[in-house]
GROMACS .gro file of C-alpha atoms in nm:
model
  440
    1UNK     CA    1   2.653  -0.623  -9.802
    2UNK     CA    2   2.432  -0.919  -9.713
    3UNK     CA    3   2.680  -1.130  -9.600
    4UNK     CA    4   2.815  -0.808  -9.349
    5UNK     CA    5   2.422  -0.706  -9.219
    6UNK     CA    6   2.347  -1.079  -9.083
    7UNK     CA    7   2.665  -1.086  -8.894
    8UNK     CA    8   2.601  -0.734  -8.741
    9UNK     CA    9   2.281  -0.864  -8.684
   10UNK     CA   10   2.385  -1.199  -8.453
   11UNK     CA   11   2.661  -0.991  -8.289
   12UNK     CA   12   2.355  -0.777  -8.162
   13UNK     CA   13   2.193  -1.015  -8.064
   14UNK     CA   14   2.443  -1.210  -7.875
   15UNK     CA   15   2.501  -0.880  -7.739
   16UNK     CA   16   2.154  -0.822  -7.589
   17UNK     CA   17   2.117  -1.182  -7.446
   18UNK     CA   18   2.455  -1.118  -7.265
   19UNK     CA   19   2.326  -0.815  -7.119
   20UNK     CA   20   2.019  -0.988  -6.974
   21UNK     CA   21   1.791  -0.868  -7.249
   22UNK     CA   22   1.522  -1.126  -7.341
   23UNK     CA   23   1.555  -1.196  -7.706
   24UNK     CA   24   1.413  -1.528  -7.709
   25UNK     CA   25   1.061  -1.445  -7.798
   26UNK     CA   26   1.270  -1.290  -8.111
   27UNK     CA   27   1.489  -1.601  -8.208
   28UNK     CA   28   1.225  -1.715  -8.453
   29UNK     CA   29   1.164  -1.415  -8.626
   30UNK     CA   30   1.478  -1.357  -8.614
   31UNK     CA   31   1.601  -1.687  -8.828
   32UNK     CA   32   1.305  -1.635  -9.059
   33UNK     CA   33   1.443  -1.336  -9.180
   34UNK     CA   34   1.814  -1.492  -9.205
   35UNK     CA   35   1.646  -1.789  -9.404
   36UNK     CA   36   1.613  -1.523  -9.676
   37UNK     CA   37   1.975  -1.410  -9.686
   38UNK     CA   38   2.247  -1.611  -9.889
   39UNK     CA   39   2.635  -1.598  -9.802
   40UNK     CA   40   2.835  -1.487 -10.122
   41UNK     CA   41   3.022  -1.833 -10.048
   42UNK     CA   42   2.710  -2.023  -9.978
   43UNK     CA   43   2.527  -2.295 -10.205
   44UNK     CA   44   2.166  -2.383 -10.188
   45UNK     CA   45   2.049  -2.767 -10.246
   46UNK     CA   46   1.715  -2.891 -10.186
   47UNK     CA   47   1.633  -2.615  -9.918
   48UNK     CA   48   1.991  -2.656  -9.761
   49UNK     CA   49   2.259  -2.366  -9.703
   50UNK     CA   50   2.583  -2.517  -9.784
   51UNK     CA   51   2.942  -2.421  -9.792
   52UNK     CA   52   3.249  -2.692  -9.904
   53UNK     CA   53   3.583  -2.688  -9.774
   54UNK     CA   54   3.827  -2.952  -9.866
   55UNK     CA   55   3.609  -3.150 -10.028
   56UNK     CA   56   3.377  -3.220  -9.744
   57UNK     CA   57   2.993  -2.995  -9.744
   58UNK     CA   58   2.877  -2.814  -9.415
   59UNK     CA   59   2.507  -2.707  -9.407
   60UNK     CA   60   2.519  -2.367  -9.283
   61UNK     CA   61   2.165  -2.306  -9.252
   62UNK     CA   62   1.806  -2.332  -9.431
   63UNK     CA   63   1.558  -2.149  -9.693
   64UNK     CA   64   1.206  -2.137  -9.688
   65UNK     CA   65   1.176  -2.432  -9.921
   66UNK     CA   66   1.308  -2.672  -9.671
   67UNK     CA   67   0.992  -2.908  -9.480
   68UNK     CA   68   1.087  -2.839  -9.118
   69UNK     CA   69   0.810  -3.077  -8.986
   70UNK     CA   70   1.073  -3.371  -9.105
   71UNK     CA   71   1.433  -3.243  -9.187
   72UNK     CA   72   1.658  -3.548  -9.327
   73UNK     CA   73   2.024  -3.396  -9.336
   74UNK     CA   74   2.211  -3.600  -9.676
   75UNK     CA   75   2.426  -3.814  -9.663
   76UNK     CA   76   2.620  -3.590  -9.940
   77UNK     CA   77   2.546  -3.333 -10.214
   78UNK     CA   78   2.690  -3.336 -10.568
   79UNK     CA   79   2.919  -3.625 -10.409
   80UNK     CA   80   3.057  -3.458 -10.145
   81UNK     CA   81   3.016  -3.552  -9.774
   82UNK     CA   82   2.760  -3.369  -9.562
   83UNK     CA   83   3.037  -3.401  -9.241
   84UNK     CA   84   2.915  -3.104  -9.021
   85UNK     CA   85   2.627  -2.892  -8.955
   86UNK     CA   86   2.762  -2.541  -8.890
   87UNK     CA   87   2.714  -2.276  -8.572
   88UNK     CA   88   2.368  -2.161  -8.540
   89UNK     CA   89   2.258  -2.373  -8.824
   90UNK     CA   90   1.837  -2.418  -8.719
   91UNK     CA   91   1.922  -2.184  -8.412
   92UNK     CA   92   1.555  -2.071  -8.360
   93UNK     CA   93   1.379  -2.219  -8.628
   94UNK     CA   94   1.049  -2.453  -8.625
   95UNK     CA   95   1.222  -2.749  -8.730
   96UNK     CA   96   1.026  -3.051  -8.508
   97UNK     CA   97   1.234  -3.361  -8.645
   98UNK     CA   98   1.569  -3.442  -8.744
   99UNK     CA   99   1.770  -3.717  -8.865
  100UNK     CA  100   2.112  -3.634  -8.906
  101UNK     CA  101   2.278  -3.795  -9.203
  102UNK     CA  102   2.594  -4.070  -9.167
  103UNK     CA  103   2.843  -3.891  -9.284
  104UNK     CA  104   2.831  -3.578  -9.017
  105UNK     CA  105   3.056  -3.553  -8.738
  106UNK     CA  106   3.012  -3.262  -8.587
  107UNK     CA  107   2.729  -3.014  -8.480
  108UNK     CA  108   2.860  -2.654  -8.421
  109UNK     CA  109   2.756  -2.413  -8.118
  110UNK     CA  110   2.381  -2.325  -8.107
  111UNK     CA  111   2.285  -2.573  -8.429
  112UNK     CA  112   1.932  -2.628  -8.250
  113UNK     CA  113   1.935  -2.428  -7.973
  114UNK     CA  114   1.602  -2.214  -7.884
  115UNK     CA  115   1.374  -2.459  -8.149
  116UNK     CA  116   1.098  -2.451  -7.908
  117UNK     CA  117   0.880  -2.694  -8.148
  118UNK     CA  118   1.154  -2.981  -8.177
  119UNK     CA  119   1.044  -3.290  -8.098
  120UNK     CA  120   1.244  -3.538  -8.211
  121UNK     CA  121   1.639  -3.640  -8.267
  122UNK     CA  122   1.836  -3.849  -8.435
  123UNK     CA  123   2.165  -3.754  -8.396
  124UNK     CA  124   2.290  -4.039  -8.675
  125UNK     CA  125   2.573  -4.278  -8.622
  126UNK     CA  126   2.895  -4.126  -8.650
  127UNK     CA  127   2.846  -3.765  -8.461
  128UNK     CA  128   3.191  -3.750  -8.275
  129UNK     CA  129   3.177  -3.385  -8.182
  130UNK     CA  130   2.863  -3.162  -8.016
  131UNK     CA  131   2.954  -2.785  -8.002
  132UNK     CA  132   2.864  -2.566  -7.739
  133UNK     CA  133   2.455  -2.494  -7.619
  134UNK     CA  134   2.381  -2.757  -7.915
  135UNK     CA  135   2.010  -2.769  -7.748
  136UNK     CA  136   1.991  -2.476  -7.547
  137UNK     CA  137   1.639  -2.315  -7.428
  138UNK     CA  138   1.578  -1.947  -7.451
  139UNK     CA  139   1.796  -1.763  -7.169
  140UNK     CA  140   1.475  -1.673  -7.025
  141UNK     CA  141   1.251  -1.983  -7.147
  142UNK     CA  142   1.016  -2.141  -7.206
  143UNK     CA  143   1.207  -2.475  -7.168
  144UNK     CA  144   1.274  -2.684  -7.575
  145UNK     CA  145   1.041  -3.016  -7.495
  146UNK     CA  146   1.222  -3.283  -7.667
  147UNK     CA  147   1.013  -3.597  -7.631
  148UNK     CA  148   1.281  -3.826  -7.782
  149UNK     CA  149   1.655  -3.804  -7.833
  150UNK     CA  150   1.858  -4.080  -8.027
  151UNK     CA  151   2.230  -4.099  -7.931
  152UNK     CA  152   2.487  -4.156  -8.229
  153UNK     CA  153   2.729  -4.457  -8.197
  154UNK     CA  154   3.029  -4.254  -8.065
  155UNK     CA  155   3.028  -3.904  -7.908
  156UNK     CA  156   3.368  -3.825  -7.780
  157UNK     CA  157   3.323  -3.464  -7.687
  158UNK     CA  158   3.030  -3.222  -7.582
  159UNK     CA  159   3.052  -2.870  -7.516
  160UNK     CA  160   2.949  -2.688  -7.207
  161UNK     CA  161   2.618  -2.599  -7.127
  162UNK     CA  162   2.432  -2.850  -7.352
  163UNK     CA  163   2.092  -2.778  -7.231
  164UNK     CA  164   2.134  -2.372  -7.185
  165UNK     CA  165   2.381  -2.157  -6.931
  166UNK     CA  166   2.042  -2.073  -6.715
  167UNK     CA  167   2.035  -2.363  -6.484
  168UNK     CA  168   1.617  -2.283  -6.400
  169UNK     CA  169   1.547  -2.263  -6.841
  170UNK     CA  170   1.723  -2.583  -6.976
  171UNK     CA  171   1.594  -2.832  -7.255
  172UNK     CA  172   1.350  -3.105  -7.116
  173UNK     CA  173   1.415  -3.459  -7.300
  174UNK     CA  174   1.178  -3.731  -7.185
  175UNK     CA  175   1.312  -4.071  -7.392
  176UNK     CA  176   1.625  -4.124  -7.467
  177UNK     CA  177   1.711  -4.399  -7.743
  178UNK     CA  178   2.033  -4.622  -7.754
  179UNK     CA  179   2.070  -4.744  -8.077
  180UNK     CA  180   2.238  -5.135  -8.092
  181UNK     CA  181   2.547  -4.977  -8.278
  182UNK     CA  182   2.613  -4.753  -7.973
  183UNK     CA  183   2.975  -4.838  -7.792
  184UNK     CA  184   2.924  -4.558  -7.510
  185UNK     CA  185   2.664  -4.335  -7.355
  186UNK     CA  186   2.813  -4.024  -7.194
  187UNK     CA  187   2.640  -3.944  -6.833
  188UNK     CA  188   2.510  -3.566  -6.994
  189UNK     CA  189   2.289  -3.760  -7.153
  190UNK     CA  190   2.148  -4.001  -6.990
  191UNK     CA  191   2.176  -3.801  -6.612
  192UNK     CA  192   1.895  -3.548  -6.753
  193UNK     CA  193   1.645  -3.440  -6.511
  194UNK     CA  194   1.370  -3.444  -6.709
  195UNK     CA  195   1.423  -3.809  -6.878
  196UNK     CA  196   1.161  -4.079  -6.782
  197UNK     CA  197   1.272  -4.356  -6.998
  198UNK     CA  198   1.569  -4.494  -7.143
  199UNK     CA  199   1.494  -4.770  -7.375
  200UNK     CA  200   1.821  -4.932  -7.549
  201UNK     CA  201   1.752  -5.136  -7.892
  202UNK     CA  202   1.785  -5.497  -7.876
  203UNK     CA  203   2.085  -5.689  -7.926
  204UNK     CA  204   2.269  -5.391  -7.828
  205UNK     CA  205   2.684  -5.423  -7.855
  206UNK     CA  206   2.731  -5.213  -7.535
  207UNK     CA  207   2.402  -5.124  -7.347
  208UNK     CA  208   2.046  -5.342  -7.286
  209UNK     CA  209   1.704  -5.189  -7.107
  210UNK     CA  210   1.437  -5.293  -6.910
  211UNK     CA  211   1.151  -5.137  -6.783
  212UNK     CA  212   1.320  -4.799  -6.912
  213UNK     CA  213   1.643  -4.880  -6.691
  214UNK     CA  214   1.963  -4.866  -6.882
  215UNK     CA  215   2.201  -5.144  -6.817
  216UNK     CA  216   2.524  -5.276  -7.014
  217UNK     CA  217   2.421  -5.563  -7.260
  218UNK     CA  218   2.481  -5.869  -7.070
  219UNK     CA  219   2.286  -5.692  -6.745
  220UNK     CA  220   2.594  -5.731  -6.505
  221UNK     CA  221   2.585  -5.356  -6.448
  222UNK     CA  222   2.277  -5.144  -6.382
  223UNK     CA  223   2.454  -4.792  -6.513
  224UNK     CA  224   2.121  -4.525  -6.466
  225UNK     CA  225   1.734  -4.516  -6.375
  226UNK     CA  226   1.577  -4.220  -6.539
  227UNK     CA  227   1.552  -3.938  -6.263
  228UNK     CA  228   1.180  -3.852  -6.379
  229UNK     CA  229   1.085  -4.234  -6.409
  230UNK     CA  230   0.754  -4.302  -6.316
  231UNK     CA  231   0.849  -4.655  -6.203
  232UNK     CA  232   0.701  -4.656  -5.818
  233UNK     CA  233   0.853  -5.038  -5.762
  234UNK     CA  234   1.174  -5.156  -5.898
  235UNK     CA  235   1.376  -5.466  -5.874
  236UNK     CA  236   1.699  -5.485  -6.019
  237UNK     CA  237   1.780  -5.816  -6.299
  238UNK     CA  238   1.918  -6.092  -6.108
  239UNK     CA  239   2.205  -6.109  -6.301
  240UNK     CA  240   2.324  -5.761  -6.181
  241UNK     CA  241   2.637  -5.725  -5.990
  242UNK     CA  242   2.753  -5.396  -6.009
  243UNK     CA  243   2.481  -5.089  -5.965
  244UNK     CA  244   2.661  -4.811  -6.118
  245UNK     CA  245   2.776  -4.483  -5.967
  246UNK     CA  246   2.414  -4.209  -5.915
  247UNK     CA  247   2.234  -4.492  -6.059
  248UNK     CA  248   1.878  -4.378  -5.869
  249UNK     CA  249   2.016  -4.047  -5.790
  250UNK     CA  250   1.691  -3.790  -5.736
  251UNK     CA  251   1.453  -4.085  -5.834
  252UNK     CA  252   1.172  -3.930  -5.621
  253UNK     CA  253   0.864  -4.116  -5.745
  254UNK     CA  254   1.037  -4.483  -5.637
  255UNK     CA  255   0.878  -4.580  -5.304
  256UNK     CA  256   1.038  -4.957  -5.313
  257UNK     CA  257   1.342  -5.071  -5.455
  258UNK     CA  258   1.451  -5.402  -5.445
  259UNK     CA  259   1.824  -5.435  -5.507
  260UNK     CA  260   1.833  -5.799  -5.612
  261UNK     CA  261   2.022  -6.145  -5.561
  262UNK     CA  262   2.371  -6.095  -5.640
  263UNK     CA  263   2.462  -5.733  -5.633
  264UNK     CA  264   2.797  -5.723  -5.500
  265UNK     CA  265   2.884  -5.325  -5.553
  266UNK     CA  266   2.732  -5.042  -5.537
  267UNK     CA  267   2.876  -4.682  -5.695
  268UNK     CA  268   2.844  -4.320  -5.558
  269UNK     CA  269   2.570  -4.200  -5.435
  270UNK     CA  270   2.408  -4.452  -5.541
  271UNK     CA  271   2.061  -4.375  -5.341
  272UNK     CA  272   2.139  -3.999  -5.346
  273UNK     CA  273   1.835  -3.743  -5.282
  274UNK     CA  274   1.906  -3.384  -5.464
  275UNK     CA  275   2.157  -3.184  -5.317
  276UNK     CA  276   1.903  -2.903  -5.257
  277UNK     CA  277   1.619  -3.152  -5.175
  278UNK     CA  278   1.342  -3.272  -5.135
  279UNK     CA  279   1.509  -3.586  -5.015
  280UNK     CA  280   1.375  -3.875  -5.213
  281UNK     CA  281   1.126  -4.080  -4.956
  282UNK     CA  282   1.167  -4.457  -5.023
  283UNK     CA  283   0.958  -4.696  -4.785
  284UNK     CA  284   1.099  -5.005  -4.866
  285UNK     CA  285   1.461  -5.125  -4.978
  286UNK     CA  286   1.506  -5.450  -5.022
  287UNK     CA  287   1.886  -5.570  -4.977
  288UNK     CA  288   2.074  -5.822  -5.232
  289UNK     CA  289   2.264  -6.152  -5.080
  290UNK     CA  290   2.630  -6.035  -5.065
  291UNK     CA  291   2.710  -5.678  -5.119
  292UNK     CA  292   3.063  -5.641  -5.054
  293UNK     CA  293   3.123  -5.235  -5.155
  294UNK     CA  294   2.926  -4.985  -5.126
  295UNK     CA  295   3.078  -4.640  -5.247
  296UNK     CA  296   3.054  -4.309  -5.070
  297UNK     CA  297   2.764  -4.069  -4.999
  298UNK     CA  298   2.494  -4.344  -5.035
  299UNK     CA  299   2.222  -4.152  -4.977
  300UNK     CA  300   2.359  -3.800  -5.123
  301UNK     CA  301   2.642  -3.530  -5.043
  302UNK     CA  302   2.421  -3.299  -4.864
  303UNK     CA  303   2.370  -3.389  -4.465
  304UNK     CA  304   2.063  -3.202  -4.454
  305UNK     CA  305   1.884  -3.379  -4.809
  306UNK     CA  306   1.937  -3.704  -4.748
  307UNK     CA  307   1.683  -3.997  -4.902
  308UNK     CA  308   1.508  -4.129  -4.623
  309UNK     CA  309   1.460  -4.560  -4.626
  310UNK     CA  310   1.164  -4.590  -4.408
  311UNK     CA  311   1.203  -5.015  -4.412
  312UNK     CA  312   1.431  -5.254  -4.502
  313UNK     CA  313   1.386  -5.589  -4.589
  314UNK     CA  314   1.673  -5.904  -4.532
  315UNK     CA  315   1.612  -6.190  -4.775
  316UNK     CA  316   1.640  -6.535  -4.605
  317UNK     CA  317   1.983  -6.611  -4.848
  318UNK     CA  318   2.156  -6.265  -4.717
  319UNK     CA  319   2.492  -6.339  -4.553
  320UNK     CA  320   2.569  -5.997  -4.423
  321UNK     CA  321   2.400  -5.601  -4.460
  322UNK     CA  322   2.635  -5.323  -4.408
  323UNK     CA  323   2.582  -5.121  -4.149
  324UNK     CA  324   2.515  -4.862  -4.422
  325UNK     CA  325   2.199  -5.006  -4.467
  326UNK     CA  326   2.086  -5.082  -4.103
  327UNK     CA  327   2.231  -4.759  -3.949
  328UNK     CA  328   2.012  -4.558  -4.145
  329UNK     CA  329   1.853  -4.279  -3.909
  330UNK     CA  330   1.507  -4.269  -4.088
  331UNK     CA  331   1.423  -4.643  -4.024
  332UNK     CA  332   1.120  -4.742  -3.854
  333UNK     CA  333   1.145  -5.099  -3.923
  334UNK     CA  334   1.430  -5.409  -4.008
  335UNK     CA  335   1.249  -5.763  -4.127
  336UNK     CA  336   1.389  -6.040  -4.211
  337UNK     CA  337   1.277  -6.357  -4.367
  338UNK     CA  338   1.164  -6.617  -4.202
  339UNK     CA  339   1.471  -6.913  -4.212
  340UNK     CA  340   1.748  -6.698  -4.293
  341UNK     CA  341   2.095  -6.812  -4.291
  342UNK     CA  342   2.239  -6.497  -4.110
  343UNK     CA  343   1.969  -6.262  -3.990
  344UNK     CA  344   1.591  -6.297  -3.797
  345UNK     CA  345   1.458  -6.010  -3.671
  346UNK     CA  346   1.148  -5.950  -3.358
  347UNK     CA  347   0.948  -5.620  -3.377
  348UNK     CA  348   1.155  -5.466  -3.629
  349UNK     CA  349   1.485  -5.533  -3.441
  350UNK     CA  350   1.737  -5.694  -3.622
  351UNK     CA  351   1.911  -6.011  -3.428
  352UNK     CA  352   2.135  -6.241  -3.622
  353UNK     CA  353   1.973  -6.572  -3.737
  354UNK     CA  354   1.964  -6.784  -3.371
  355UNK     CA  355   1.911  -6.434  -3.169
  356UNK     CA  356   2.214  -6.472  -2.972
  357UNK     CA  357   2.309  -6.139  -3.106
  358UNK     CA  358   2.120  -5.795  -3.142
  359UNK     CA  359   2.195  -5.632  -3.421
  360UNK     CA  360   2.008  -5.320  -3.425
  361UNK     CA  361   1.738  -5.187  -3.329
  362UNK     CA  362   1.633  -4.895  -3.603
  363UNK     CA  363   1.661  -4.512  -3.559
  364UNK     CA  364   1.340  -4.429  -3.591
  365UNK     CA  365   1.142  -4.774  -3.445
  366UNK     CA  366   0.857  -4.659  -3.295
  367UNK     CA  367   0.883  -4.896  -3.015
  368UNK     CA  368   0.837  -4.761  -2.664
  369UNK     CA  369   0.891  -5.026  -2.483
  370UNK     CA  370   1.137  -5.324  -2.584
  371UNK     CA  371   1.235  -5.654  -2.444
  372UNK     CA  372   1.575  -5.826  -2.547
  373UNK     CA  373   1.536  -6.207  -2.614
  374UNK     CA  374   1.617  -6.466  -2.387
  375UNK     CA  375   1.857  -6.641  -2.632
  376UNK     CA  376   2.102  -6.298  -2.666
  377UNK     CA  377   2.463  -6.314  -2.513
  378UNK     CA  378   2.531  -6.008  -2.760
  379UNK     CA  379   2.418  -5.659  -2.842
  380UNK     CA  380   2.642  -5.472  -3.102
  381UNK     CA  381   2.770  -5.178  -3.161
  382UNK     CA  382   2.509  -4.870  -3.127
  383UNK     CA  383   2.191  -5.131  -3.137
  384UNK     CA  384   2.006  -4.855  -2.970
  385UNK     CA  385   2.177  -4.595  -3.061
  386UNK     CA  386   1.946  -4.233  -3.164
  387UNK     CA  387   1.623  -4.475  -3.055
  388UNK     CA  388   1.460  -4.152  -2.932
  389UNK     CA  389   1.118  -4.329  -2.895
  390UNK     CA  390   1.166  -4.571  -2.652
  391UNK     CA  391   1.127  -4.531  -2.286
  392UNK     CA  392   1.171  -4.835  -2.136
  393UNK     CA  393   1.407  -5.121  -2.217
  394UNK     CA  394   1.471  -5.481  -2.041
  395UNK     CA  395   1.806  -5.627  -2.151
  396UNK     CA  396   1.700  -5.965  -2.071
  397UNK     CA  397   1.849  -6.229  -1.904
  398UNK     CA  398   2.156  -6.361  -2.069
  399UNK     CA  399   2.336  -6.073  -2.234
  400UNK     CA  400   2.690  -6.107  -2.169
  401UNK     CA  401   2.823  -5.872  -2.344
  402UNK     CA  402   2.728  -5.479  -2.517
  403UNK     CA  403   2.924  -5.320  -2.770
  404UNK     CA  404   3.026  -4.967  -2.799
  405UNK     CA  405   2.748  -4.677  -2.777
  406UNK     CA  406   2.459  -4.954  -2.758
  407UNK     CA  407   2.263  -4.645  -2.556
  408UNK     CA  408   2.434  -4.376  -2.740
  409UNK     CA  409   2.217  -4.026  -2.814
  410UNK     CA  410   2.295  -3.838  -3.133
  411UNK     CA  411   2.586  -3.694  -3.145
  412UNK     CA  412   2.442  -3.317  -3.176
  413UNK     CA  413   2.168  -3.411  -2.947
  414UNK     CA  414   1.848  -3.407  -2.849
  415UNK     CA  415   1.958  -3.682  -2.585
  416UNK     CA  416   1.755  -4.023  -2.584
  417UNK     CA  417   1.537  -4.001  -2.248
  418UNK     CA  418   1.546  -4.355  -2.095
  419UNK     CA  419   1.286  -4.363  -1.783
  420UNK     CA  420   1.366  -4.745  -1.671
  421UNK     CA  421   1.645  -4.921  -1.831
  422UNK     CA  422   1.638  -5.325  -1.649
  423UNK     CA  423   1.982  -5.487  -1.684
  424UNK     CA  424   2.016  -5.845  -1.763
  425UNK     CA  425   2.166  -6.098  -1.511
  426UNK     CA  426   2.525  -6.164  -1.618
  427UNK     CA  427   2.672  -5.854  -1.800
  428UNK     CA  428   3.108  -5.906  -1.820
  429UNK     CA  429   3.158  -5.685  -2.045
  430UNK     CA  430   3.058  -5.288  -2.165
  431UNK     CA  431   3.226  -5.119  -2.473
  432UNK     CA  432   3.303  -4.724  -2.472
  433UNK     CA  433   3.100  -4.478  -2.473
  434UNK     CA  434   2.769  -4.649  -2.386
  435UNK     CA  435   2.586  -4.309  -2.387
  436UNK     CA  436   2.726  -4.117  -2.614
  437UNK     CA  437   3.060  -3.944  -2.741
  438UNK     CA  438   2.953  -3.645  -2.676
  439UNK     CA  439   2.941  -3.531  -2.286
  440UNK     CA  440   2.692  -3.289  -2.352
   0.00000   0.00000   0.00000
């Protein structure tokens, strides 16, 4: 009769949550009362609720005897495996640390969902398997505060809605720890919102850290800085080549970001601001010597939340920026380094490195007035284009040659207004669409 009242007693309450009835503030007294009640099938060891099947134990849930300020799941009892902790198994209990146990593979639905005062994971070594809403918040909050969360060494599958189905009430982790052991870190975890550091142990087969940056162990690869990192300045390890796909996606407290030496590639969105904002507001990027790919939606999927590079900086050993980098409507200023190989730059305008060719001039300069140097034969493709601050502009005396849309307006407007526009001596040559592509 037990065994029948505490499953009427969860179908109700799944029942009520599904309707949009808060139950959360319930969960707790709700599991203390189950804590009481004992399956026909179930076993008790040590404060644990077991069942076995096929030789292998599955805690099903807890008594009152069981220490929930430090909860150690075994390894085995009476020499069989501990290989799974069932559905609901510390669903709303005050359990605030765990270390799951070796032999356990699998975590069922809801094991530690709504346990507002967890505080700490270890999710073991050999957890393959997360069920569904494994740390799920109350429907309605407040938000689970998990301070630190320790991967196992090889989860293959995770089911939906980790965190909680109510996208504004999901769990808050703020470390997450790589153990050495640890072959692969899926992206659920280390993509959370509310993480600020990342630190992987040393000697690590698969993943390194530094400064609370995940990398893989050798460094080549920079796979994710923590969205919430507090980390203002940045600069990527030199041995770096490949900056993984939403590596500083929504990393809204970094101001300057140095991308390095010998970065070659750069993932998706790389640079990407929310996709419902605020766009992330970085002042300074600093560009690496050679980057060859750069993968789409740099600076994030949505047009209108977009991050915003206010300067960027061109080491003296940089061959070649993208026009990714330099096109960037929010820029107020390009410098480069004194001696460079490729690139010099005059008031924030970016010539390449004997100024017989303007690069561009950025978006946003706030130039008014502007005077081409004497040594350029060249001005590329849309160097002025979208400049809507400046009013006057001398071409100088030796430019040959303009590419196309060097005066172009933004495409959806407003127009650049141009009051005096001096042309040099010896122009041959104009590309299309000087003014814009758009006749209105």
């Amino acid at each position: 009769m037990k065994k029948n009242n505490k499953k009427t007693a969860i179908f109700l309450s799944s029942l009520l949550l599904v309707s949009g009835v808060a139950i959360g503030a319930n969960m707790e007294k709700i599991a203390n009362e189950f804590s009481t009640v004992v399956f026909a099938d179930e076993e008790i060891y040590n404060g644990f609720k077991y069942v076995v099947s096929d030789g292998c134990v599955t805690i099903t849930g807890y008594t009152e005897e069981l220490d929930l300020t430090n909860v150690v799941i075994p390894e085995e009892i009476d020499g069989k495996p501990v290989t799974a902790l069932g559905n609901s198994a510390f669903e709303g209990s005050k359990v605030e640390k765990v270390m799951v146990g070796t032999n356990v593979t699998t975590l069922g639905d809801r094991a530690f969902a709504e346990c507002k005062s967890l505080k700490e994971l270890n999710l073991g070594k050999n957890v393959k398997k997360l069920g569904k809403e494994v740390l799920a918040s109350p429907y309605y909050g407040p938000d689970m505060q998990i301070t630190k969360l320790i991967v196992s060494d090889n989860i293959e599958e995770v089911g939906e809605n980790l965190y909680g189905r109510n996208s504004n009430h999901q769990t808050q982790i703020t470390t997450l720890e790589v153990p050495a052991s640890v072959t692969k870190v899926l992206p659920v975890f280390y993509n959370r919102s509310s993480l600020k550091v990342i630190n992987a142990e040393e000697g690590g087969k698969s993943y390194s850290s530094e400064q609370g940056v995940l990398y893989n162990a050798d460094k080549t690869k920079l796979v994710r800085c923590p969205v919430s990192t507090e980390l203002e300045k940045y600069e990527v390890n030199e041995a770096t080549e490949t900056i993984g796909d939403n590596a500083f996606d929504s990393c809204k407290s970094l101001k300057e970001l140095n991308l390095g030496k010998n970065v070659k590639k750069l993932g998706k969105e790389v640079l990407a601001s929310p996709y419902y904002g605020p766009a992330m507001q970085i002042t300074k990027l600093i560009v690496s010597d050679n980057i060859e790919e750069v993968g789409e939606n740099l600076y994030g999927r949505n047009s209108n939340h977009q991050t915003q590079i206010t300067t960027l900086e061109v080491p003296a050993s940089v061959i070649k920026v993208l026009p990714v980098f330099y096109n960037r409507l929010s820029l107020k200023e390009i410098n480069a380094e004194e001696g460079g190989k490729s690139y010099s730059s005059d008031q924030g305008v970016l010539y390449n490195a004997d100024k017989t060719a303007l690069v561009r001039c950025p978006a946003s300069t706030e130039l008014e007035k502007y005077e081409v140097n004497e040594a350029t034969e060249t001005i590329g493709d849309n160097a002025f284009d979208s400049c809507q601050s400046l009013k006057e502009l001398n071409l100088g005396k030796n430019v040959k040659k303009l590419g196309k849309e060097v005066l172009a307006s933004p495409y959806y407007g407003p127009a650049m207004q141009i009051t005096k526009l001096i042309v040099s001596d010896n122009i041959e040559e104009v590309g299309e669409s000087t003014y814009g592509r758009n006749s209105n």
